[in-house]
XYZ file of C-alpha atoms in Angstrom:
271
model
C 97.817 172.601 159.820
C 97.177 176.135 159.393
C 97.189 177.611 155.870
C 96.598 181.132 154.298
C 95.301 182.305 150.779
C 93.704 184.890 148.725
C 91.378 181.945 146.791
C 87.744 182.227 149.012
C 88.023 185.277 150.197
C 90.612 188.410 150.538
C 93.836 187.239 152.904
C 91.486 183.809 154.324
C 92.989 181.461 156.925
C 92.174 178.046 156.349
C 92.488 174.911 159.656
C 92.918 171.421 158.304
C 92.633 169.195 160.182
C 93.496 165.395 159.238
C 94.382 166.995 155.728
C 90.235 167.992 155.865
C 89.559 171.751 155.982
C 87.685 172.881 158.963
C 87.111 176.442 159.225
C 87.894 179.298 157.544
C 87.977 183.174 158.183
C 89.502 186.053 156.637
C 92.427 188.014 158.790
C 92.132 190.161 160.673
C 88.273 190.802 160.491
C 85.194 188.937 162.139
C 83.720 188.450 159.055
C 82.385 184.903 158.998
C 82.935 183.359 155.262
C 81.573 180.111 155.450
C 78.124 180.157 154.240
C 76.433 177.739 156.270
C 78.106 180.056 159.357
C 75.893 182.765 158.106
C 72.893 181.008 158.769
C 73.374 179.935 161.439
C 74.078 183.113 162.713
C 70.856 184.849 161.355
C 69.139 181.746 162.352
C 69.753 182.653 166.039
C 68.998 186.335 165.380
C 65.775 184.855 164.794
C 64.690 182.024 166.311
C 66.669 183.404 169.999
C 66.086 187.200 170.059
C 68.322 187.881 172.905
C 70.273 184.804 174.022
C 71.596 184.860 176.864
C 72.936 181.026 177.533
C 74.674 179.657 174.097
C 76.689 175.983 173.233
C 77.824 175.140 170.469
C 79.676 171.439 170.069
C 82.877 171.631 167.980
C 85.683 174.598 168.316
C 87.090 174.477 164.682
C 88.897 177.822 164.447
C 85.490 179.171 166.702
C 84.878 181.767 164.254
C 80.782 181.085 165.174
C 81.525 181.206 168.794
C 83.339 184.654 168.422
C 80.490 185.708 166.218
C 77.597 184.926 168.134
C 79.745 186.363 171.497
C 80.152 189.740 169.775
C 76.361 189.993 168.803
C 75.721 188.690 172.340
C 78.239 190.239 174.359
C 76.695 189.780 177.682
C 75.692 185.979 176.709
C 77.294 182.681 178.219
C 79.310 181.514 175.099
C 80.425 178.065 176.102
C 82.299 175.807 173.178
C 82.396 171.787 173.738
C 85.282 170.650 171.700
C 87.218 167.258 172.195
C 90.042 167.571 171.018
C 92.477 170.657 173.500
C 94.712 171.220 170.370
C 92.391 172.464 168.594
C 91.230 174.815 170.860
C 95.249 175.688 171.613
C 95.588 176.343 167.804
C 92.477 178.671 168.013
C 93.733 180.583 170.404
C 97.500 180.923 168.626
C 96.204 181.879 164.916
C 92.413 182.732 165.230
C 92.836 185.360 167.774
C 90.470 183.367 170.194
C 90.158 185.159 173.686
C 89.576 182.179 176.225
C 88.676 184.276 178.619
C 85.244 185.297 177.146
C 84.455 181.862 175.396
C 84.523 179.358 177.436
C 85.838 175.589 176.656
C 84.467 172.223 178.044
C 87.076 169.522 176.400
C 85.260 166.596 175.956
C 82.992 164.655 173.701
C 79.711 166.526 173.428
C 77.639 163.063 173.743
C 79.392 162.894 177.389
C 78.597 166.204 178.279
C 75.115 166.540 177.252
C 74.259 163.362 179.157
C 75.291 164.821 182.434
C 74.431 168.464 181.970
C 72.409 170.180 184.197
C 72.280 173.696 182.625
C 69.680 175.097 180.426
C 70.388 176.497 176.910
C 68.776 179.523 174.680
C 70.668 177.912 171.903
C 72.511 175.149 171.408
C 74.268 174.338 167.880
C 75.751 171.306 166.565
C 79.077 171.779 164.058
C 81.504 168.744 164.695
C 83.062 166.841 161.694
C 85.114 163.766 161.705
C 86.284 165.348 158.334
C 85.510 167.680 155.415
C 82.111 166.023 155.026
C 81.635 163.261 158.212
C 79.790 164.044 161.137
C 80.069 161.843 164.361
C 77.416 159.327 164.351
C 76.684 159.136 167.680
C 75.923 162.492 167.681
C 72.671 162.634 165.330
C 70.600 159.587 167.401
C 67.662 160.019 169.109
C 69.273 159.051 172.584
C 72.155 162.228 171.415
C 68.770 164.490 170.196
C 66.683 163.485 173.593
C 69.540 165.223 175.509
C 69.942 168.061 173.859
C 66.234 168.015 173.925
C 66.219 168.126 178.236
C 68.913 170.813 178.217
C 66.972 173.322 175.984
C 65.113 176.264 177.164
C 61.192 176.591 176.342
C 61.987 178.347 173.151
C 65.081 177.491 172.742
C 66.460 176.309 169.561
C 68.907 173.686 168.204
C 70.902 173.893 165.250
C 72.938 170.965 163.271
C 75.302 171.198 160.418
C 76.154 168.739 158.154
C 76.919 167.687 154.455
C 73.970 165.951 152.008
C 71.570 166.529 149.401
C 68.464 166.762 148.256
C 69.233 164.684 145.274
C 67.427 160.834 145.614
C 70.223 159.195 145.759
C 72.368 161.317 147.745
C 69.975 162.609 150.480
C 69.771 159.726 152.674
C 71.313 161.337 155.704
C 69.164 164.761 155.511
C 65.804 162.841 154.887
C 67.445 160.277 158.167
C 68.472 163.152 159.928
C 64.890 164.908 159.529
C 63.043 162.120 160.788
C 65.329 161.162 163.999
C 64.931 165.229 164.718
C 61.314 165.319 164.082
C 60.738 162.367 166.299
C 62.421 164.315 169.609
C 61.889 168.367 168.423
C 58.245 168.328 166.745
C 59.165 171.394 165.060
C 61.874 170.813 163.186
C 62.709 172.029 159.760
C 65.487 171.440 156.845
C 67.637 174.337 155.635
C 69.527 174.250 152.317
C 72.446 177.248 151.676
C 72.872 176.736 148.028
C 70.119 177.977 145.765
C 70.002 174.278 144.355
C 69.060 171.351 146.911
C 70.203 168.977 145.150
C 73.886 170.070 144.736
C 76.345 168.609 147.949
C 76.298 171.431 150.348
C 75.732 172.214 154.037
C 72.412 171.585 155.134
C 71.320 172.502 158.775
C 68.801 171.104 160.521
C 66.793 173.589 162.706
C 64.681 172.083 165.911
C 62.573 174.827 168.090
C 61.787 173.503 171.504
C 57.745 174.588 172.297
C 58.411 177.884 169.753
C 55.412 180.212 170.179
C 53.751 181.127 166.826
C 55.442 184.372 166.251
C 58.871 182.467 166.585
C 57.756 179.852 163.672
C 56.161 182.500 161.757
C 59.420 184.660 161.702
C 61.586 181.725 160.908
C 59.346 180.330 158.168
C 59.331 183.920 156.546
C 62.931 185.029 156.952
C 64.160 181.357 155.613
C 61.462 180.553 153.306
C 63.589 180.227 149.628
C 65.682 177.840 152.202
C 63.396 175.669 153.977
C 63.285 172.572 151.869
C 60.016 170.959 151.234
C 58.366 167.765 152.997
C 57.596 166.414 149.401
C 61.395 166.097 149.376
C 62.272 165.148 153.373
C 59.594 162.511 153.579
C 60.465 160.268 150.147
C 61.768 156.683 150.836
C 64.955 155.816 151.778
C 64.868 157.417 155.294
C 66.440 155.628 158.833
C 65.659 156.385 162.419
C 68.670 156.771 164.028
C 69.062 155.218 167.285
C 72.668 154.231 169.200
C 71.385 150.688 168.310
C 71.035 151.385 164.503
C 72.724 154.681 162.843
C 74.370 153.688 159.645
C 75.695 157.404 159.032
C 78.893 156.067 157.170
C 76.432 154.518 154.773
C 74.170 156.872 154.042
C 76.695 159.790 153.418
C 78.852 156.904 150.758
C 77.043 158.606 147.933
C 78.022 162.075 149.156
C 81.586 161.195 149.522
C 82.153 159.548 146.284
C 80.723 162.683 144.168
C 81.994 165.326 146.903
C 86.284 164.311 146.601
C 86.835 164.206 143.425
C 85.925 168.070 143.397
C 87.624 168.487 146.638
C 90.771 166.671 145.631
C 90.973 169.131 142.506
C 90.087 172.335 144.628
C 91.948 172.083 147.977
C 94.158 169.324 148.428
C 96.218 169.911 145.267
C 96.710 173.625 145.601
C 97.522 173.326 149.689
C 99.423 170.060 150.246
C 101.218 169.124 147.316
């Protein structure tokens, strides 16, 4: 479902999909108006001065791909996204122009497990739903992949929804760990100026960065970067395709995070 209002920003298009919201842009302008999407976006500006080789594993409404492909125009742009109607409604109300992003359909665990290429960047944004990510694609089997198709210097970038909150942060604290265990250098991003509120954090992992890489990325990012005091508390998992209870861990999310959804979104577009 494809929905429009005037609510998060001027004349915004909003995908749901499975009644959870996916992406949203405004019309008619590249502007990217999801927060976390402008991170990640100066996170590459950063961390991957001139790209030229990018992934990025979910399509949504692709309004990163068509970002970072417009600050990149000569750059490989290449979207893994399983599900071809998604990437059909992209291309029908998100002005996506297939011919300079390129679309692997298929589950990213599949792909990465097979791929022979080498990436400046790759970036991690798939959801189940609003808030879900797919567990078996934050293990350290899943990171160990991505791992073998990065670049020296390359950089990896993961979205999801937690907090820094005890009881509420077991997936970012889990996530840290399993990321830290493959990708040494591997640091926690908050995009709300309070941790501990439910948010998108992102998860950045630089593959053999040299020191003028970390030191850029520690600078630019440093009111963001969250704390090891608050990443390495109890209550952590390393997550392996044997053991990743991600459904568990994010419970304490979901429970706080619908009842403010339910009054924000799903009232005022589906009913």
């Amino acid at each position: 479902m494809v929905a429009e209002d005037t609510m998060l920003a001027n004349s915004s298009r909003l995908l749901f999909l499975d009644d959870s919201i996916h992406s949203i842009e405004s019309v008619g302008s590249d502007e990217l108006v999801a927060p976390y999407t402008h991170l990640n976006s100066e996170i590459v500006q950063v961390a991957s001065k001139n790209p030229t080789r990018i992934a990025i594993i979910g399509g949504g409404s692709y309004s990163l791909p068509k970002n970072l492909k417009s600050a990149y125009p000569s750059a490989s742009v290449e979207v893994i996204e399983i599900d071809k109607q998604v990437t059909t409604t992209a291309e029908k109300f998100f002005s996506l122009d297939s011919s300079k992003i390129k679309t692997t359909t298929e589950d990213a665990r599949l792909f990465f497990a097979k791929n022979k290429n080498s990436y400046d960047v790759i970036i991690n944004d798939a959801y189940n739903s609003t808030i879900s990510v797919p567990w078996h694609l934050t293990t350290q089997e899943f990171l160990a992949d991505i791992n073998n198709s990065l670049r020296d210097n390359g950089v990896y970038i993961a979205n999801f929804i937690s907090s820094s909150e005890k009881d509420k942060s077991g997936l970012l604290k889990s996530y840290y760990k399993t990321a830290t265990s493959i990708i040494p250098s591997t640091f926690a991003l908050k995009t709300l100026d309070s941790s501990s509120s439910i948010q998108n954090m992102t998860i950045i992992s630089l593959k053999n960065p040299d020191q003028q890489t970390t030191n850029a990325l520690t600078q630019k990012f440093k009111n963001a970067i969250l704390d090891d005091p608050i990443l390495n508390t109890p209550g952590s998992v390393l997550l392996t395709d044997n053991f990743a209870p991600v459904e568990r861990l994010m419970l304490p999310v979901v429970n706080d995070y619908y009842a403010q959804y339910l009054n924000n979104f799903y009232i005022k577009f589906l009913y």
